[in-house]
Short mmCIF file of C-alpha atoms and ligand atoms in Angstrom, two decimals:
data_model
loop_
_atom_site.label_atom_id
_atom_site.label_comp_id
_atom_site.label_asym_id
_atom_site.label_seq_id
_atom_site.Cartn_x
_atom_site.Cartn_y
_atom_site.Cartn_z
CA UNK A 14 -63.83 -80.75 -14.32
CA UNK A 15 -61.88 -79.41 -11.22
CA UNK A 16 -62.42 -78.49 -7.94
CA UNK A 17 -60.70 -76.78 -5.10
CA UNK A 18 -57.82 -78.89 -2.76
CA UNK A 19 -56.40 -77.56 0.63
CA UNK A 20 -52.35 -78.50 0.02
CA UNK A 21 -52.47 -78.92 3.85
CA UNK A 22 -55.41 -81.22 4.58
CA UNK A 23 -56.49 -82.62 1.10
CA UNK A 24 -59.68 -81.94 2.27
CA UNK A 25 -61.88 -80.93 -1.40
CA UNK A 26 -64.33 -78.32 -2.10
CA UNK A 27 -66.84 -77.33 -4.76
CA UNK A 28 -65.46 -75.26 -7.30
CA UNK A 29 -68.18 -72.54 -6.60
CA UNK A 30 -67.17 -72.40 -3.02
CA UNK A 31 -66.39 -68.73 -2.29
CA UNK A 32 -63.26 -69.23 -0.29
CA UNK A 33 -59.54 -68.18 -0.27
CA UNK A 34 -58.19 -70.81 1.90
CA UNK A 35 -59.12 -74.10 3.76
CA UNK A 36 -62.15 -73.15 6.29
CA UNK A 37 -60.74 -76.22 8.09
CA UNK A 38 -57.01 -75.64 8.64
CA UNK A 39 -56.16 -72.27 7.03
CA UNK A 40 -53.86 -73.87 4.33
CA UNK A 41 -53.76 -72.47 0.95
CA UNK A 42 -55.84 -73.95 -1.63
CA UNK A 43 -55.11 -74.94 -5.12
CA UNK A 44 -56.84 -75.76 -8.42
CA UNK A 45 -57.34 -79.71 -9.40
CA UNK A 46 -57.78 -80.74 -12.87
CA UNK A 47 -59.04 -84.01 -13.56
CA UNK A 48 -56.74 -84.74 -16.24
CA UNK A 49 -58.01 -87.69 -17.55
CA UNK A 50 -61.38 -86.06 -19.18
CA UNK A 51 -58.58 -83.32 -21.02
CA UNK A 52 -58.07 -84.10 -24.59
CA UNK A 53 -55.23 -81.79 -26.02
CA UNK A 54 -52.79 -82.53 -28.42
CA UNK A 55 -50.53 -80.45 -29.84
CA UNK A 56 -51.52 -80.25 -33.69
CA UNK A 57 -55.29 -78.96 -32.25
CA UNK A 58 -52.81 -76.20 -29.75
CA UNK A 59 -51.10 -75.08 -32.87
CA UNK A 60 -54.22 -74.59 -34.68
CA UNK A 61 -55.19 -71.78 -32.43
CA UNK A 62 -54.03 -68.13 -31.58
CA UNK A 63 -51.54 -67.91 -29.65
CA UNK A 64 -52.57 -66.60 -26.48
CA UNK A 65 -53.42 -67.27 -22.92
CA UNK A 66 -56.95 -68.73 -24.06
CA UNK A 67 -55.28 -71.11 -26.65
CA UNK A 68 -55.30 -73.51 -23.52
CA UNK A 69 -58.93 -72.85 -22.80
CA UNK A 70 -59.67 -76.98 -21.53
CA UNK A 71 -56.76 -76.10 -18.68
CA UNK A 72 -58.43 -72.34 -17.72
CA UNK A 73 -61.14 -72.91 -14.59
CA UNK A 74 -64.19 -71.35 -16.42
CA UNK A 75 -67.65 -72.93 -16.05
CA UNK A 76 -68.46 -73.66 -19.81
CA UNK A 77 -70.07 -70.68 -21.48
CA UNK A 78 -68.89 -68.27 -19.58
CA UNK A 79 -68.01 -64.65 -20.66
CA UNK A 80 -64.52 -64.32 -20.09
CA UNK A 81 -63.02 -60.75 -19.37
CA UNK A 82 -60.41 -60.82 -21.32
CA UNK A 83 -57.57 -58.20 -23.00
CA UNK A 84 -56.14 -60.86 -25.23
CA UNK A 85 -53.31 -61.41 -22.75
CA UNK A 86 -50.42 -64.10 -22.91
CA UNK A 87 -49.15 -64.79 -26.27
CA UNK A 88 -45.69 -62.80 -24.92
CA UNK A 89 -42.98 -63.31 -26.92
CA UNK A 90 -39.59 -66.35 -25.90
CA UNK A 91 -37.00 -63.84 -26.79
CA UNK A 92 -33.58 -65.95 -27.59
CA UNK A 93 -31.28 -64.22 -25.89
CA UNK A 94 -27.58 -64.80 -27.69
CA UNK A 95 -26.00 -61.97 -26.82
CA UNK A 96 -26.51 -61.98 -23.25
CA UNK A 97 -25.83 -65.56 -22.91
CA UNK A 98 -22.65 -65.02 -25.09
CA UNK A 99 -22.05 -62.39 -22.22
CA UNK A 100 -22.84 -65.19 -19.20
CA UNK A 101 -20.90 -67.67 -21.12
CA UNK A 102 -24.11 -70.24 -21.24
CA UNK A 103 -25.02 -72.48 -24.39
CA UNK A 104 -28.55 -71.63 -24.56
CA UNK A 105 -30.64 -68.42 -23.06
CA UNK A 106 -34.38 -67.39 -23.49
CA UNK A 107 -36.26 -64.49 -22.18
CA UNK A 108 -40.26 -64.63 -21.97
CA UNK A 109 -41.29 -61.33 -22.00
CA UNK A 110 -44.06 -60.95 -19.54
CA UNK A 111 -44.12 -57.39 -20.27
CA UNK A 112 -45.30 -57.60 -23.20
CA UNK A 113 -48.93 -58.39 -21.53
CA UNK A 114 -51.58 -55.95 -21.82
CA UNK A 115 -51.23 -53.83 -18.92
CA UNK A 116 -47.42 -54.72 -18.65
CA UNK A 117 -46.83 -57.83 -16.54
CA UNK A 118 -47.61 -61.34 -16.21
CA UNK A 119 -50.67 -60.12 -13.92
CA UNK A 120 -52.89 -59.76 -16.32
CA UNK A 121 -52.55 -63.64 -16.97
CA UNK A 122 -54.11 -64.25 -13.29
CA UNK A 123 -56.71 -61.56 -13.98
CA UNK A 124 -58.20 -62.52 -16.79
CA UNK A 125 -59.07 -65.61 -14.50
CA UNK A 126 -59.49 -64.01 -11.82
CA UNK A 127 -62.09 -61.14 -12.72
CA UNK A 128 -63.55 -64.10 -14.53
CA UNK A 129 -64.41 -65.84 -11.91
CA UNK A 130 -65.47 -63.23 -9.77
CA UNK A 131 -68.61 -62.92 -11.96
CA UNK A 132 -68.94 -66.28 -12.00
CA UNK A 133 -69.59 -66.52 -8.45
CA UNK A 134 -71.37 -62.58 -8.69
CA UNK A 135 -68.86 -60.32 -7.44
CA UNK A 136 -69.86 -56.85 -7.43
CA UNK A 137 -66.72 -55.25 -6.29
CA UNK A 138 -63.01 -56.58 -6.30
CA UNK A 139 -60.08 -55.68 -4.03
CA UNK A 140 -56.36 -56.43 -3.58
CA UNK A 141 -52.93 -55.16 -2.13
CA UNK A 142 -50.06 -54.54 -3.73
CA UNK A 143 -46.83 -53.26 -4.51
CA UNK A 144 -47.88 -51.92 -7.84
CA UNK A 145 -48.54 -54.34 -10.32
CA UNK A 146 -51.79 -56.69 -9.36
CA UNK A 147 -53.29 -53.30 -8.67
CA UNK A 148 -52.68 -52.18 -12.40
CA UNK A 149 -54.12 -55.28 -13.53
CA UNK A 150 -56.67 -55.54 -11.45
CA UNK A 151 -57.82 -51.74 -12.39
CA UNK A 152 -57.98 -52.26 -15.62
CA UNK A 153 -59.75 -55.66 -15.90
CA UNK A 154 -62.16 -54.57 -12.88
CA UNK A 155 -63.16 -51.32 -15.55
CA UNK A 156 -63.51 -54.01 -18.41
CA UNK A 157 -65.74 -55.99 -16.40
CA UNK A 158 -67.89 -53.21 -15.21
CA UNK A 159 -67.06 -53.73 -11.39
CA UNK A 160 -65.48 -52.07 -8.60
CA UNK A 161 -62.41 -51.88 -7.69
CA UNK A 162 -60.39 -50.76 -4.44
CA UNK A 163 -56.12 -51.52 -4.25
CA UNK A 164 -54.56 -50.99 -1.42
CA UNK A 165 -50.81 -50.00 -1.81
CA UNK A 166 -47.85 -48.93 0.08
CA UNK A 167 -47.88 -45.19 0.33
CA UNK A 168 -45.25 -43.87 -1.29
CA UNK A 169 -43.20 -47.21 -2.48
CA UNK A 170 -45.34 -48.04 -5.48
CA UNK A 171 -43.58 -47.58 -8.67
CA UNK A 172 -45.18 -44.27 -10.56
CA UNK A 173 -46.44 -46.17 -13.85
CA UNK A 174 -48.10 -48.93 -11.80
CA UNK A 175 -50.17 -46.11 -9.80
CA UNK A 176 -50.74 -44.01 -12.80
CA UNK A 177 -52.61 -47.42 -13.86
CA UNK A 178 -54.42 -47.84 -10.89
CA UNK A 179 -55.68 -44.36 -10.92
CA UNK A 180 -56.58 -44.32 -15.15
CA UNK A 181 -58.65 -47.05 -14.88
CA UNK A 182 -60.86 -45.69 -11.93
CA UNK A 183 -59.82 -47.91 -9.25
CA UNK A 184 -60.47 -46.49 -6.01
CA UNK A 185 -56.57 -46.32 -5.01
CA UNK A 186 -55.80 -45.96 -1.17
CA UNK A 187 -52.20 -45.73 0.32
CA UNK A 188 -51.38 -46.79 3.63
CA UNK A 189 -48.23 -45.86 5.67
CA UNK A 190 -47.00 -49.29 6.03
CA UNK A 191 -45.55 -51.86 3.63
CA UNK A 192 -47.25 -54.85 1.39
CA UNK A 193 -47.62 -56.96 3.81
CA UNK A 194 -49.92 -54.84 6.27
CA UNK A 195 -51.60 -53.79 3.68
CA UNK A 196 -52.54 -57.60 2.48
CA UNK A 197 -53.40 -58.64 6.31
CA UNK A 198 -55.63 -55.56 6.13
CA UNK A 199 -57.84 -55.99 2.74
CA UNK A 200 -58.24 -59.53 3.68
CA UNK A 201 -59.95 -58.69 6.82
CA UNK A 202 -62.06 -55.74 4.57
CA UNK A 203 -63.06 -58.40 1.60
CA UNK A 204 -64.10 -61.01 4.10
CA UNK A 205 -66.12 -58.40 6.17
CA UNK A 206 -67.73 -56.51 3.25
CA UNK A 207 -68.02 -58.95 0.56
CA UNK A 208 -65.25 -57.76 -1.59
CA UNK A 209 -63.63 -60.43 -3.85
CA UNK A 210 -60.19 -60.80 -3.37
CA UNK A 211 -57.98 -61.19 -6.44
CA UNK A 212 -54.46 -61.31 -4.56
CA UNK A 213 -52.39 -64.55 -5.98
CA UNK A 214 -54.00 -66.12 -2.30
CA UNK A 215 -57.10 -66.29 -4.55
CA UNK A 216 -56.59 -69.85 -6.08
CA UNK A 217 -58.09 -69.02 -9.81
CA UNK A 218 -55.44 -66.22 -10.03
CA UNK A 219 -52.41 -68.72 -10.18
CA UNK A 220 -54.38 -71.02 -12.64
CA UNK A 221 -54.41 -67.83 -15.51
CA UNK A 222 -50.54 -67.35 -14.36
CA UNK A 223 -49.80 -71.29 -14.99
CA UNK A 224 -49.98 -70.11 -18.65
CA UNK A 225 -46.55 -69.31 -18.63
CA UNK A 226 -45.40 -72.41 -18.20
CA UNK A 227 -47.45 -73.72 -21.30
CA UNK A 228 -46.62 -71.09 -23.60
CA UNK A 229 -42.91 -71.45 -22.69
CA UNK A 230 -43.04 -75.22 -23.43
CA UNK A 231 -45.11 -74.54 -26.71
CA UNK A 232 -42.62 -72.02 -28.41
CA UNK A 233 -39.61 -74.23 -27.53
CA UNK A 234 -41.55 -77.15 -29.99
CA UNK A 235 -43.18 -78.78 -26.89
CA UNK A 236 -39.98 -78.96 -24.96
CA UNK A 237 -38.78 -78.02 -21.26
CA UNK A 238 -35.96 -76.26 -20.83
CA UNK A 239 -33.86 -76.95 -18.33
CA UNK A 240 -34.60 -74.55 -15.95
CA UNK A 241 -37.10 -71.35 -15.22
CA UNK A 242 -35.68 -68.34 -13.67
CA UNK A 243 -38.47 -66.67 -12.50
CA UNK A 244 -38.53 -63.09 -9.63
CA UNK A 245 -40.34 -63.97 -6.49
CA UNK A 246 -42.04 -61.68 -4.27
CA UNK A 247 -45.22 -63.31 -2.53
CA UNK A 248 -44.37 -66.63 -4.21
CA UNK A 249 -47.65 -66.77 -6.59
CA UNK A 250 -46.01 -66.83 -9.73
CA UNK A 251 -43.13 -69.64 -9.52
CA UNK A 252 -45.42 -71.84 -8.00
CA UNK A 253 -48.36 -71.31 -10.94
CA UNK A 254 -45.55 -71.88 -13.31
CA UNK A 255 -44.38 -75.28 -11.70
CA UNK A 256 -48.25 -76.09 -12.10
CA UNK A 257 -48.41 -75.90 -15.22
CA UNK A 258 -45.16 -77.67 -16.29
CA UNK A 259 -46.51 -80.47 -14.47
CA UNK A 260 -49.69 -80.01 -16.17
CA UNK A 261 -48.47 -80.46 -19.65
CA UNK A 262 -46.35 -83.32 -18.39
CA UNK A 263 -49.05 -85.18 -16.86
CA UNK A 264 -50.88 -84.59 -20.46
CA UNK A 265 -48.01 -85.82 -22.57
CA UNK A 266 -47.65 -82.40 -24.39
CA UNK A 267 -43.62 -82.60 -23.29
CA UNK A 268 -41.61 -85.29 -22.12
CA UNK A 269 -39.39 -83.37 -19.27
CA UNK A 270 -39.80 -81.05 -16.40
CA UNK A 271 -37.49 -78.21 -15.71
CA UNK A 272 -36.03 -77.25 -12.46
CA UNK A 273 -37.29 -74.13 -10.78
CA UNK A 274 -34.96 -70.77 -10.22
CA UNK A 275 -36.68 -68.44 -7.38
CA UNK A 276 -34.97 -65.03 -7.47
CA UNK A 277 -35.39 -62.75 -4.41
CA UNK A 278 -33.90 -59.41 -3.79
CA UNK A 279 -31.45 -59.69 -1.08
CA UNK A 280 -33.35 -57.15 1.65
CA UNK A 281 -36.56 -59.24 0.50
CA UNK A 282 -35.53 -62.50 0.99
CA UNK A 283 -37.66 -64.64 3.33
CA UNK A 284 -38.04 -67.88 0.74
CA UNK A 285 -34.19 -67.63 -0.17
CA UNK A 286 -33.71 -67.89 3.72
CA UNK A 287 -36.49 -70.80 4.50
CA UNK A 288 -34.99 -72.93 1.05
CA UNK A 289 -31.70 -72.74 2.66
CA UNK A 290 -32.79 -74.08 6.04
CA UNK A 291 -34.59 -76.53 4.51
CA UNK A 292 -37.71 -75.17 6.35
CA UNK A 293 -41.10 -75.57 5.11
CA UNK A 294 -42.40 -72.13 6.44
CA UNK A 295 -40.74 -69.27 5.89
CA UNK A 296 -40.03 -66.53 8.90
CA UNK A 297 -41.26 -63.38 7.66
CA UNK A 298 -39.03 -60.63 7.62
CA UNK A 299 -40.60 -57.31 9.06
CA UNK A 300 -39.30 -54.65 7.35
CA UNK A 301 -38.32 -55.91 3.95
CA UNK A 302 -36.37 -53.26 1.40
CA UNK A 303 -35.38 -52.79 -2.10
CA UNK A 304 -35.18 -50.94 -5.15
CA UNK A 305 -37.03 -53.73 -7.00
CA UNK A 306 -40.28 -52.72 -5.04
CA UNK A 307 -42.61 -54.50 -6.52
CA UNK A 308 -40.83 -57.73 -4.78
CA UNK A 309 -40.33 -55.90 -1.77
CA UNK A 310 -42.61 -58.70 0.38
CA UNK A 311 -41.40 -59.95 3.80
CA UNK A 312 -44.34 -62.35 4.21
CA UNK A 313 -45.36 -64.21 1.48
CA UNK A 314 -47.98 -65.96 1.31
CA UNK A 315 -47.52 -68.64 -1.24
CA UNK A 316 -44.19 -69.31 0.37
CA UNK A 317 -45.73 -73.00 0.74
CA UNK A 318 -46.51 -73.28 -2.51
CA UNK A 319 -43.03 -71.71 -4.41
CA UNK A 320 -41.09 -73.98 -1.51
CA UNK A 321 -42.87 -77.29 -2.38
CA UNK A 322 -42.09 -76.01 -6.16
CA UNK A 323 -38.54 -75.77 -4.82
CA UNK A 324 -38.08 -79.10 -3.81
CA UNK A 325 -40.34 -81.14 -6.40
CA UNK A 326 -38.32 -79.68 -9.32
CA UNK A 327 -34.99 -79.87 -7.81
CA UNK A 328 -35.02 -76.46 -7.59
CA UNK A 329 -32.65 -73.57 -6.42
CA UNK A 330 -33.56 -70.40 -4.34
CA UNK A 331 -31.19 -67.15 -4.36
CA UNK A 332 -30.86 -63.43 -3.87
CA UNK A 333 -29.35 -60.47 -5.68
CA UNK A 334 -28.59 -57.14 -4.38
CA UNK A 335 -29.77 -54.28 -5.93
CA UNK A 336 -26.72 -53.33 -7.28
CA UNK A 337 -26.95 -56.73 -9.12
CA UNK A 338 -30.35 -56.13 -10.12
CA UNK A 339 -29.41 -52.85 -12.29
CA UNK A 340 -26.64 -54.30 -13.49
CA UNK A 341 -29.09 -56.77 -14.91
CA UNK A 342 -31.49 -54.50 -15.75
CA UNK A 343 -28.69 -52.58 -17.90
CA UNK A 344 -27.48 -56.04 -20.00
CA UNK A 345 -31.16 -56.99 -20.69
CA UNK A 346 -31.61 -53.45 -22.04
CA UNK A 347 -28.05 -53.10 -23.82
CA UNK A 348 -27.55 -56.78 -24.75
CA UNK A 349 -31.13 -57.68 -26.28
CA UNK A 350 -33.18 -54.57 -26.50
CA UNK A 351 -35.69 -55.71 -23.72
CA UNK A 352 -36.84 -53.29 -21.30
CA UNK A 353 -38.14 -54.16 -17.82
CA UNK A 354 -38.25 -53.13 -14.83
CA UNK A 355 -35.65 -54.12 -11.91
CA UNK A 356 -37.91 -56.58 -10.34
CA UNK A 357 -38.00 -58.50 -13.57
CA UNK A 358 -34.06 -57.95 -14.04
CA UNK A 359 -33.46 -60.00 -10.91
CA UNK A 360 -34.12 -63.01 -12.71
CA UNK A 361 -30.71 -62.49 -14.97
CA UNK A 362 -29.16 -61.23 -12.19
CA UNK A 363 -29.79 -64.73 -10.38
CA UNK A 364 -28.59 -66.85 -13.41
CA UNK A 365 -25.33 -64.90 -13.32
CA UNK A 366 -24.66 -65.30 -9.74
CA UNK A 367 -25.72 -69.00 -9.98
CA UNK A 368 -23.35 -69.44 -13.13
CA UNK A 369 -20.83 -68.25 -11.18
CA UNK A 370 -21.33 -70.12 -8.49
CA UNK A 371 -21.48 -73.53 -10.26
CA UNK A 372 -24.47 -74.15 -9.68
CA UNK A 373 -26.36 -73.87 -13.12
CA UNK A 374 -24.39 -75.76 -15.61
CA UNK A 375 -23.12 -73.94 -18.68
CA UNK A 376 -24.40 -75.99 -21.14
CA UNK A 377 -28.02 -75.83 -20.26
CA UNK A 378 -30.86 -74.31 -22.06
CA UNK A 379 -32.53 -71.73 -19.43
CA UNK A 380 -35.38 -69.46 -19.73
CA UNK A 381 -35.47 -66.31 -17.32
CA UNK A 382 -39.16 -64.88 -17.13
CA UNK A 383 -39.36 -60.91 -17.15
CA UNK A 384 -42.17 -60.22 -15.06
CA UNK A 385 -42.80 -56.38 -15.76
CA UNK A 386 -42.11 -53.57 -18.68
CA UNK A 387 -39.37 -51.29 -18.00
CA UNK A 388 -41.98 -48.18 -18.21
CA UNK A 389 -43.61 -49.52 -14.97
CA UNK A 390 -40.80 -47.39 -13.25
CA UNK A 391 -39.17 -44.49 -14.89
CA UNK A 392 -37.63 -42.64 -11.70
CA UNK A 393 -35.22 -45.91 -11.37
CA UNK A 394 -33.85 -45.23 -14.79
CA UNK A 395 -33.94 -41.46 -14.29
CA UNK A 396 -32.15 -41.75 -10.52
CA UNK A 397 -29.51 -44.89 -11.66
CA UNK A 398 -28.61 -44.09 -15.21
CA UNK A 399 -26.52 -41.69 -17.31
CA UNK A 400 -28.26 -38.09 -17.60
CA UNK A 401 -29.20 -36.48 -20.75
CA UNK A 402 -27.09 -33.20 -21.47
CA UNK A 403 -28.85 -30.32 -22.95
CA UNK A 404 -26.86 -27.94 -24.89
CA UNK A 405 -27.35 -24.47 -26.57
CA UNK A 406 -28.89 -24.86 -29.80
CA UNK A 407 -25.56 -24.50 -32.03
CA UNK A 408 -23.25 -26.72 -34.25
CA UNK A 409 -20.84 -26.00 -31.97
CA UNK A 410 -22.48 -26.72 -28.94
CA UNK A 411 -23.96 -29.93 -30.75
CA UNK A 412 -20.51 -31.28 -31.78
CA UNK A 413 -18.50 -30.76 -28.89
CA UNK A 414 -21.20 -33.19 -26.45
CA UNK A 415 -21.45 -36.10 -29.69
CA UNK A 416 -17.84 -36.31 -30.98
CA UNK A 417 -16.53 -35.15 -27.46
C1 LIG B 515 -42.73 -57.32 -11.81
O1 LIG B 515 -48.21 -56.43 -7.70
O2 LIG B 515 -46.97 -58.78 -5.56
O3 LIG B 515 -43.86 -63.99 -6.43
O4 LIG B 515 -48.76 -56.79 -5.64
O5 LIG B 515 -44.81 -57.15 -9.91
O6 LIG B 515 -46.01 -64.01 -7.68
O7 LIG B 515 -45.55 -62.23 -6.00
C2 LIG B 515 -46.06 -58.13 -7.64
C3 LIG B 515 -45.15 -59.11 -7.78
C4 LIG B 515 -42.29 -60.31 -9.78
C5 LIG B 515 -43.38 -61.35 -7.84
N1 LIG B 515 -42.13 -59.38 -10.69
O8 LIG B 515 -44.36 -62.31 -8.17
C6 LIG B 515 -48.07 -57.02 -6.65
C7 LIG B 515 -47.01 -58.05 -6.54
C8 LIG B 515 -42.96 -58.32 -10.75
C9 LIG B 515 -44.01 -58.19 -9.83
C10 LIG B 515 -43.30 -60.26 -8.84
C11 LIG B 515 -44.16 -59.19 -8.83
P1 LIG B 515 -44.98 -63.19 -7.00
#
């Protein structure tokens, strides 16, 4: 079974307590398996399809239980020869999170998350966001047959994510002020009006996003790689993955851990700045900016979480500019076919700077997790890339633009 932890106190709570953090001392809570009543082996995992469910005995779901689900996970590890040819590194995967059903590695959380929230009989669920947990959240809220309100950062929300938010009926609200006003604001609203909360604060979230981690070490044969390169915005995701590496560890199911790679963009950097200092808190920056918006966070929340990550798994924080971040974008979507959204891209772009560098050997075997499809945010393609030409319609005309 499992039950709820504060990371801060240790202090324990009943898994149907409905809480977000420790009513004690405010730390962040977190999801505890007990291990030792899991029985998973690896010829019963490969007997099953292969997708976030596959690793049901791991998921936090009461037994019977419905789940709301849109067969999510199951992405696919992309090898990625060309681009590490490119980066000049022995070994390079890509795990395509866009490939999930709404686009990005949200719906993984979701799944869990709007599961749980009729568990415990949610009525209505809320969230912030900067585009993507509000796309999600939409569309599992509408599969579930609940209520749903996002708050979002009016006018910096990539135009895919919102034309999600708005097709699956969520009620979609903008405010004139970034993510992180926005968060401090629909806490206070779900705690006063009994909304459930499904931002990656909300412990069960992280638990459907640990998935990564599994399905990562199950299509490399049960094996870690060396490291996980993964974006970070309010620090959910890196620190879900590191939980379940250690998961399957602590199970047997691989032998090694890898060493966590937090990417930030470089006007959104808060954890990148904290790692550095060797701080355990990070100093929130007030007016965060970048092209990759949906990591454009100044005060993330899980920054406890990803930091502990950090410095269990030997890990390495680092930004990109957004320069970097296209360039990225471009050799994931000219090298390998794979289109995602910048973001996602700053996860290459933080392998090349840290090849570079030195710092990431180049004879490791590295995965880089793309967090969100490229189709999230047309304009960026449409504002940073080469133009279509449009011509007369002639021979002529036609020959003199293709053979120049
Ligand atoms: C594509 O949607 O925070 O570090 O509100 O959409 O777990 O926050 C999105 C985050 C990386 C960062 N890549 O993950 C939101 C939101 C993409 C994202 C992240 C996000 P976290």
């Amino acid at each position: 079974m499992f039950v709820l932890r504060c990371m801060e106190c240790g202090k324990e709570y009943h898994r149907r307590a409905m809480i977000y953090q420790c009513p004690d001392c405010s730390g962040l809570l977190e999801v505890v398996f007990d291990l030792s009543e899991v029985e998973l082996t690896r010829e019963e995992l490969k007997k099953r399809p292969f997708n976030l469910w596959r690793y049901r005995e791991l998921m936090p779901v009461e037994e019977g239980t419905r789940v709301v689900s849109l067969s999510e996970g199951g992405t696919p590890l992309y090898s990625a020869k060309a681009l590490a040819e490119e980066l000049g590194l022995r070994e390079l995967y890509v795990k395509n999170e866009g490939a999930n059903p709404t686009g990005s590695f949200k719906d993984r959380g979701m799944t869990v998350g709007v599961t749980k929230a009729l568990e415990l009989g949610a009525s209505a669920v809320g969230c912030a966001s900067t585009g993507n947990t509000s796309a999600s959240l939409a569309a599992y809220a509408a599969r579930a047959g609940i209520r749903c309100l996002v708050l979002l950062p009016a006018g910096k929300i990539a135009i895919g994510k919102l034309a999600q938010a708005l097709l699956h009926g969520a009620q979609v609200v903008g405010i004139r002020a970034n993510f992180d006003v926005a968060l401090r604001l629909v806490r206070e609203l779900c705690t006063k009006h009994n909304i459930y909360l499904l931002n990656s604060i909300n412990p069960w979230r992280l638990e459907g996003q640990k998935s990564e981690a599994f399905e990562i070490a199950d299509q490399l044969g049960f094996s870690s790689p060396d490291r996980v390169v993964v974006p970070v915005g309010n620090c959910g995701n890196i620190s879900a993955i590191w939980k379940g590496f250690k998961e399957f560890h602590q199970l047997g199911l691989v032998d090694e851990l890898p060493s966590m790679v937090g990417v930030q963009a470089e006007g959104a950097s808060p954890l990148v700045k904290a790692f550095r200092a060797g701080k355990s808190r990070v100093e929130p920056e007030r007016e965060p900016e970048t092209i990759a918006t949906a990591i454009r966070i100044g005060a993330p929340v899980n920054a406890p979480k990803a930091l502990r990550a950090l410095r269990e798994s030997g890990g390495i924080a680092e930004s990109v500019t957004d320069e970097e971040i296209i360039e990225a974008q471009k050799l994931l979507a000219r090298k390998l076919g794979i289109g995602v959204e910048p973001a996602s891209a700053a996860s290459v772009a933080g392998l090349k700077k840290l090849l570079e560098y030195g710092e990431i050997d180049r004879d490791e075997r590295v995965v880089c997790v793309t967090t969100g499809h490229a189709l999230k945010d047309p304009e960026i393609i449409f504002s940073r890339y080469e133009k279509p030409v449009e011509i007369e319609p002639t021979m002529e005309a036609l020959e003199r633009v293709v053979m120049g």
